[in-house]
Short mmCIF file of C-alpha atoms in Angstrom, two decimals:
data_model
loop_
_atom_site.label_atom_id
_atom_site.label_comp_id
_atom_site.label_asym_id
_atom_site.label_seq_id
_atom_site.Cartn_x
_atom_site.Cartn_y
_atom_site.Cartn_z
CA MET A 1 22.04 -4.59 4.57
CA ALA A 2 25.65 -3.95 4.90
CA SER A 3 24.98 -0.12 4.58
CA LEU A 4 22.39 0.17 7.08
CA SER A 5 24.30 -2.37 9.67
CA GLU A 6 25.90 0.92 11.29
CA PHE A 7 22.46 1.94 12.48
CA GLU A 8 22.05 -1.05 14.76
CA LEU A 9 18.16 -1.28 14.22
CA PRO A 10 16.26 -4.55 14.39
CA PHE A 11 15.13 -5.84 10.98
CA ILE A 12 12.24 -7.12 9.09
CA ILE A 13 12.77 -8.64 5.85
CA ILE A 14 9.92 -9.80 3.50
CA ASP A 15 10.34 -12.61 1.39
CA ASP A 16 7.54 -11.58 -1.19
CA GLY A 17 7.03 -14.95 -3.37
CA SER A 18 10.79 -14.84 -4.02
CA ASP A 19 12.44 -17.82 -6.13
CA SER A 20 14.55 -20.40 -4.69
CA LYS A 21 18.09 -18.86 -4.58
CA THR A 22 16.59 -15.63 -3.13
CA LYS A 23 15.00 -17.59 -0.32
CA ARG A 24 18.44 -19.34 0.27
CA ALA A 25 19.90 -16.06 0.73
CA LEU A 26 17.38 -14.39 2.76
CA SER A 27 17.38 -17.69 5.09
CA GLU A 28 21.12 -17.12 5.86
CA LEU A 29 20.27 -13.55 6.60
CA SER A 30 17.53 -14.32 8.86
CA SER A 31 20.33 -16.46 11.07
CA HIS A 32 21.17 -13.02 12.58
CA ASP A 33 19.91 -12.20 16.04
CA ASN A 34 18.39 -8.57 14.81
CA ILE A 35 16.76 -9.99 11.72
CA THR A 36 12.93 -11.17 11.25
CA LEU A 37 12.25 -13.00 8.21
CA VAL A 38 8.67 -12.75 7.05
CA THR A 39 7.98 -15.24 4.14
CA LEU A 40 4.88 -14.76 1.79
CA SER A 41 4.25 -18.04 -0.15
CA GLU A 42 2.81 -15.58 -2.77
CA ASN A 43 3.89 -12.50 -4.37
CA GLN A 44 1.75 -9.63 -2.71
CA GLY A 45 3.20 -6.52 -4.18
CA LYS A 46 5.26 -3.82 -2.67
CA GLY A 47 1.96 -2.65 -0.58
CA GLY A 48 1.25 -6.20 0.47
CA ALA A 49 4.94 -6.85 1.51
CA VAL A 50 4.99 -3.51 3.60
CA MET A 51 1.46 -4.30 5.43
CA ALA A 52 3.19 -7.79 6.24
CA GLY A 53 5.92 -6.21 7.84
CA MET A 54 3.66 -3.55 9.73
CA TYR A 55 1.59 -6.40 11.13
CA GLN A 56 4.79 -8.19 12.50
CA ALA A 57 6.40 -5.02 14.05
CA GLN A 58 2.93 -4.99 16.08
CA LYS A 59 3.70 -8.48 16.96
CA LEU A 60 7.15 -7.65 18.09
CA TYR A 61 5.68 -4.57 19.96
CA PHE A 62 7.62 -1.87 17.47
CA SER A 63 6.55 1.72 17.92
CA HIS A 64 7.72 2.27 14.53
CA VAL A 65 8.68 1.20 11.50
CA ILE A 66 11.25 2.43 8.93
CA GLN A 67 10.33 1.20 5.37
CA ILE A 68 13.01 1.49 2.73
CA ASP A 69 13.08 -0.20 -0.28
CA ALA A 70 15.45 -2.71 -1.50
CA ASP A 71 16.70 -1.26 -4.80
CA GLY A 72 19.17 0.80 -3.39
CA GLN A 73 17.94 4.20 -4.65
CA HIS A 74 17.74 6.10 -1.17
CA ASP A 75 20.41 7.69 0.45
CA VAL A 76 20.66 5.86 3.81
CA GLN A 77 22.54 8.64 4.90
CA ALA A 78 19.15 10.52 5.48
CA LEU A 79 18.20 7.90 8.16
CA PRO A 80 19.61 9.98 11.20
CA ALA A 81 17.06 12.90 10.09
CA LEU A 82 14.33 10.61 9.61
CA LEU A 83 14.87 8.92 13.07
CA GLU A 84 15.41 12.27 14.70
CA SER A 85 12.37 13.63 13.43
CA SER A 86 10.52 10.51 14.17
CA LYS A 87 11.87 10.48 17.77
CA THR A 88 10.78 14.54 18.40
CA ASN A 89 7.47 13.84 16.59
CA PRO A 90 6.65 10.06 17.39
CA LEU A 91 2.92 10.35 16.31
CA HIS A 92 4.22 11.80 12.88
CA LEU A 93 4.85 10.01 9.84
CA ILE A 94 8.05 10.90 8.43
CA SER A 95 8.70 10.73 4.60
CA GLY A 96 11.72 11.20 2.62
CA LYS A 97 11.47 14.22 0.08
CA PRO A 98 13.54 13.40 -3.03
CA ILE A 99 16.23 15.38 -4.17
CA TYR A 100 16.92 13.56 -7.86
CA ASP A 101 20.54 13.68 -9.85
CA GLU A 102 20.43 13.58 -13.70
CA SER A 103 19.99 9.75 -13.81
CA ILE A 104 16.20 9.99 -13.28
CA PRO A 105 14.17 9.42 -16.48
CA LYS A 106 11.81 12.49 -17.24
CA ALA A 107 8.60 10.02 -17.67
CA ARG A 108 9.14 9.19 -14.21
CA LEU A 109 9.98 12.88 -12.78
CA TYR A 110 6.72 14.13 -14.61
CA GLY A 111 4.58 11.00 -13.77
CA ARG A 112 5.14 11.69 -10.10
CA TYR A 113 4.18 15.32 -10.11
CA ALA A 114 0.78 14.00 -11.67
CA THR A 115 0.48 12.05 -8.83
CA HIS A 116 1.31 14.93 -6.22
CA ILE A 117 -1.41 17.15 -7.98
CA TRP A 118 -4.24 14.29 -7.29
CA VAL A 119 -3.02 14.06 -4.05
CA TRP A 120 -3.06 17.85 -3.22
CA ILE A 121 -6.82 17.92 -4.68
CA GLU A 122 -7.68 14.48 -2.61
CA THR A 123 -6.50 15.99 0.68
CA LEU A 124 -7.20 19.67 -0.31
CA SER A 125 -3.88 20.65 0.80
CA PHE A 126 -0.16 21.10 -0.17
CA SER A 127 1.08 19.54 3.18
CA ILE A 128 2.22 16.31 1.37
CA LYS A 129 5.55 17.22 -0.46
CA ASP A 130 5.87 14.03 -2.06
CA SER A 131 3.58 11.06 -1.94
CA MET A 132 5.60 8.32 -3.67
CA CYS A 133 8.79 8.08 -1.82
CA GLY A 134 9.66 4.69 -0.69
CA LEU A 135 11.74 6.07 2.50
CA ARG A 136 9.55 6.58 5.30
CA ALA A 137 9.30 6.31 9.22
CA TYR A 138 5.57 4.95 10.31
CA PRO A 139 3.88 4.96 13.75
CA VAL A 140 2.95 1.57 13.94
CA SER A 141 -0.08 2.12 15.99
CA SER A 142 -2.22 4.63 13.65
CA THR A 143 -0.84 2.79 10.66
CA ILE A 144 -2.58 -0.05 11.77
CA SER A 145 -5.66 1.24 12.43
CA VAL A 146 -5.87 2.85 8.90
CA LEU A 147 -4.94 -0.53 7.76
CA ASP A 148 -7.51 -2.28 9.92
CA LYS A 149 -10.30 0.48 8.56
CA TYR A 150 -9.69 0.52 4.76
CA SER A 151 -8.95 -1.79 2.10
CA VAL A 152 -5.49 0.02 0.81
CA GLY A 153 -3.68 -1.24 -2.29
CA LYS A 154 -1.51 -3.86 -2.29
CA ARG A 155 0.92 -2.96 -5.07
CA MET A 156 2.42 0.17 -6.26
CA ASP A 157 -0.45 2.15 -5.20
CA PHE A 158 0.18 1.48 -1.55
CA ASP A 159 2.65 4.16 -0.96
CA ILE A 160 0.47 6.82 -2.34
CA GLU A 161 -2.89 5.71 -0.78
CA ILE A 162 -1.59 5.14 2.71
CA LEU A 163 -0.23 8.93 2.88
CA VAL A 164 -3.51 10.17 1.67
CA ARG A 165 -5.84 8.04 3.93
CA MET A 166 -3.32 8.59 7.23
CA TYR A 167 -3.81 12.47 6.53
CA TRP A 168 -7.42 12.03 6.40
CA GLU A 169 -7.26 10.53 9.68
CA GLY A 170 -5.52 13.65 11.17
CA VAL A 171 -1.69 12.21 11.22
CA VAL A 172 0.74 14.89 10.85
CA ILE A 173 3.06 14.26 7.67
CA GLU A 174 6.69 15.61 7.93
CA PHE A 175 9.22 15.57 5.28
CA VAL A 176 13.34 15.41 5.30
CA GLU A 177 15.34 15.55 2.14
CA THR A 178 17.02 12.40 0.90
CA ARG A 179 19.03 11.95 -2.39
CA VAL A 180 17.14 9.37 -4.86
CA ILE A 181 19.55 7.93 -7.65
CA TYR A 182 18.39 5.43 -10.31
CA PRO A 183 21.34 2.98 -10.73
CA GLU A 184 22.30 2.38 -14.64
CA GLY A 185 20.87 -1.19 -15.20
CA GLY A 186 18.73 -1.06 -12.20
CA VAL A 187 15.73 -3.26 -12.01
CA SER A 188 12.22 -1.80 -11.64
CA HIS A 189 9.49 -3.92 -10.83
CA PHE A 190 6.87 -1.10 -11.96
CA ASP A 191 4.52 -2.59 -14.57
CA ALA A 192 3.84 0.60 -16.68
CA LEU A 193 0.41 -0.57 -18.09
CA TRP A 194 -1.08 -2.53 -14.88
CA ASP A 195 0.48 -0.22 -12.19
CA ASN A 196 -0.54 2.73 -13.69
CA LEU A 197 -4.09 1.33 -14.39
CA LYS A 198 -4.26 0.84 -10.40
CA ILE A 199 -3.11 3.85 -9.52
CA SER A 200 -5.55 5.86 -11.92
CA TRP A 201 -8.49 3.71 -10.04
CA MET A 202 -6.93 4.31 -6.75
CA HIS A 203 -7.24 8.45 -7.39
CA THR A 204 -10.57 7.61 -8.65
CA ARG A 205 -11.40 6.11 -5.31
CA LEU A 206 -9.77 8.81 -3.22
CA PHE A 207 -11.49 11.61 -5.03
CA PHE A 208 -14.94 10.37 -4.40
CA GLY A 209 -13.86 9.61 -0.89
CA MET A 210 -12.57 12.94 -0.70
CA LEU A 211 -15.89 14.55 -1.06
CA PRO A 212 -17.84 13.95 1.90
CA ARG A 213 -14.60 14.78 3.97
CA VAL A 214 -14.49 18.17 2.48
CA PRO A 215 -15.77 19.96 5.52
CA LYS A 216 -13.37 18.12 7.82
CA LEU A 217 -10.37 18.77 5.63
CA LEU A 218 -11.38 22.62 5.38
CA ALA A 219 -11.77 22.99 8.86
CA ARG A 220 -8.27 21.06 9.26
CA ASN A 221 -6.39 23.12 6.91
CA ARG A 222 -7.70 26.43 8.17
CA LYS A 223 -6.58 25.23 11.64
CA ILE A 224 -3.16 24.45 10.25
CA GLY A 225 -3.03 27.93 8.45
CA ILE A 226 -3.86 29.75 11.78
CA LYS A 227 -0.90 27.92 13.58
CA LYS A 228 1.35 28.72 10.90
CA GLY A 229 0.14 32.22 11.21
CA LYS A 230 0.89 32.71 14.87
#
């Protein structure tokens, strides 16, 4: 929170079924005027927490939401570029494009590219440069429309699925580079077995969901190609 205070933005913090010690710390934070605390009685997973924050942002009449993970992996100095891109193109979804250092585990790096390949197949496009970065600027209205229309995964599959479905709905997705580090001794909530199973099932659903959309996706990609050609 301290590293983000310089940006003078309102914050929505999600208590995703935290323990009593964390609840006390979050309660103290929420005493600040620019902080809204949303408490979930049971753990919903990363996606469920982001969705809860998104619906709260809608209630507060926010136009955009910046998603940033609480694990400290993302360089907050990328925020100015993210905010500027979102202001310039308010209807676009702006995502971080990670620049990794030597701290990233090789298994994580290769695993990410396996998912990227599936996303390129599901969108019939290379437009999505990265599908797993947790630093994003979402336009609230179009994001809520997608969440209301589809049943999107509530755990680690969320970041990937929401990007694909918003692309399917015609939302333009842009990227800004951001440094990402994996701190020594950092805590990961990624469950290698269950989260990978959920992601595999998600890709299966998205692949078959892509098939009836092939004509529409090809037409969109052709249109994008013509614009770039100009």
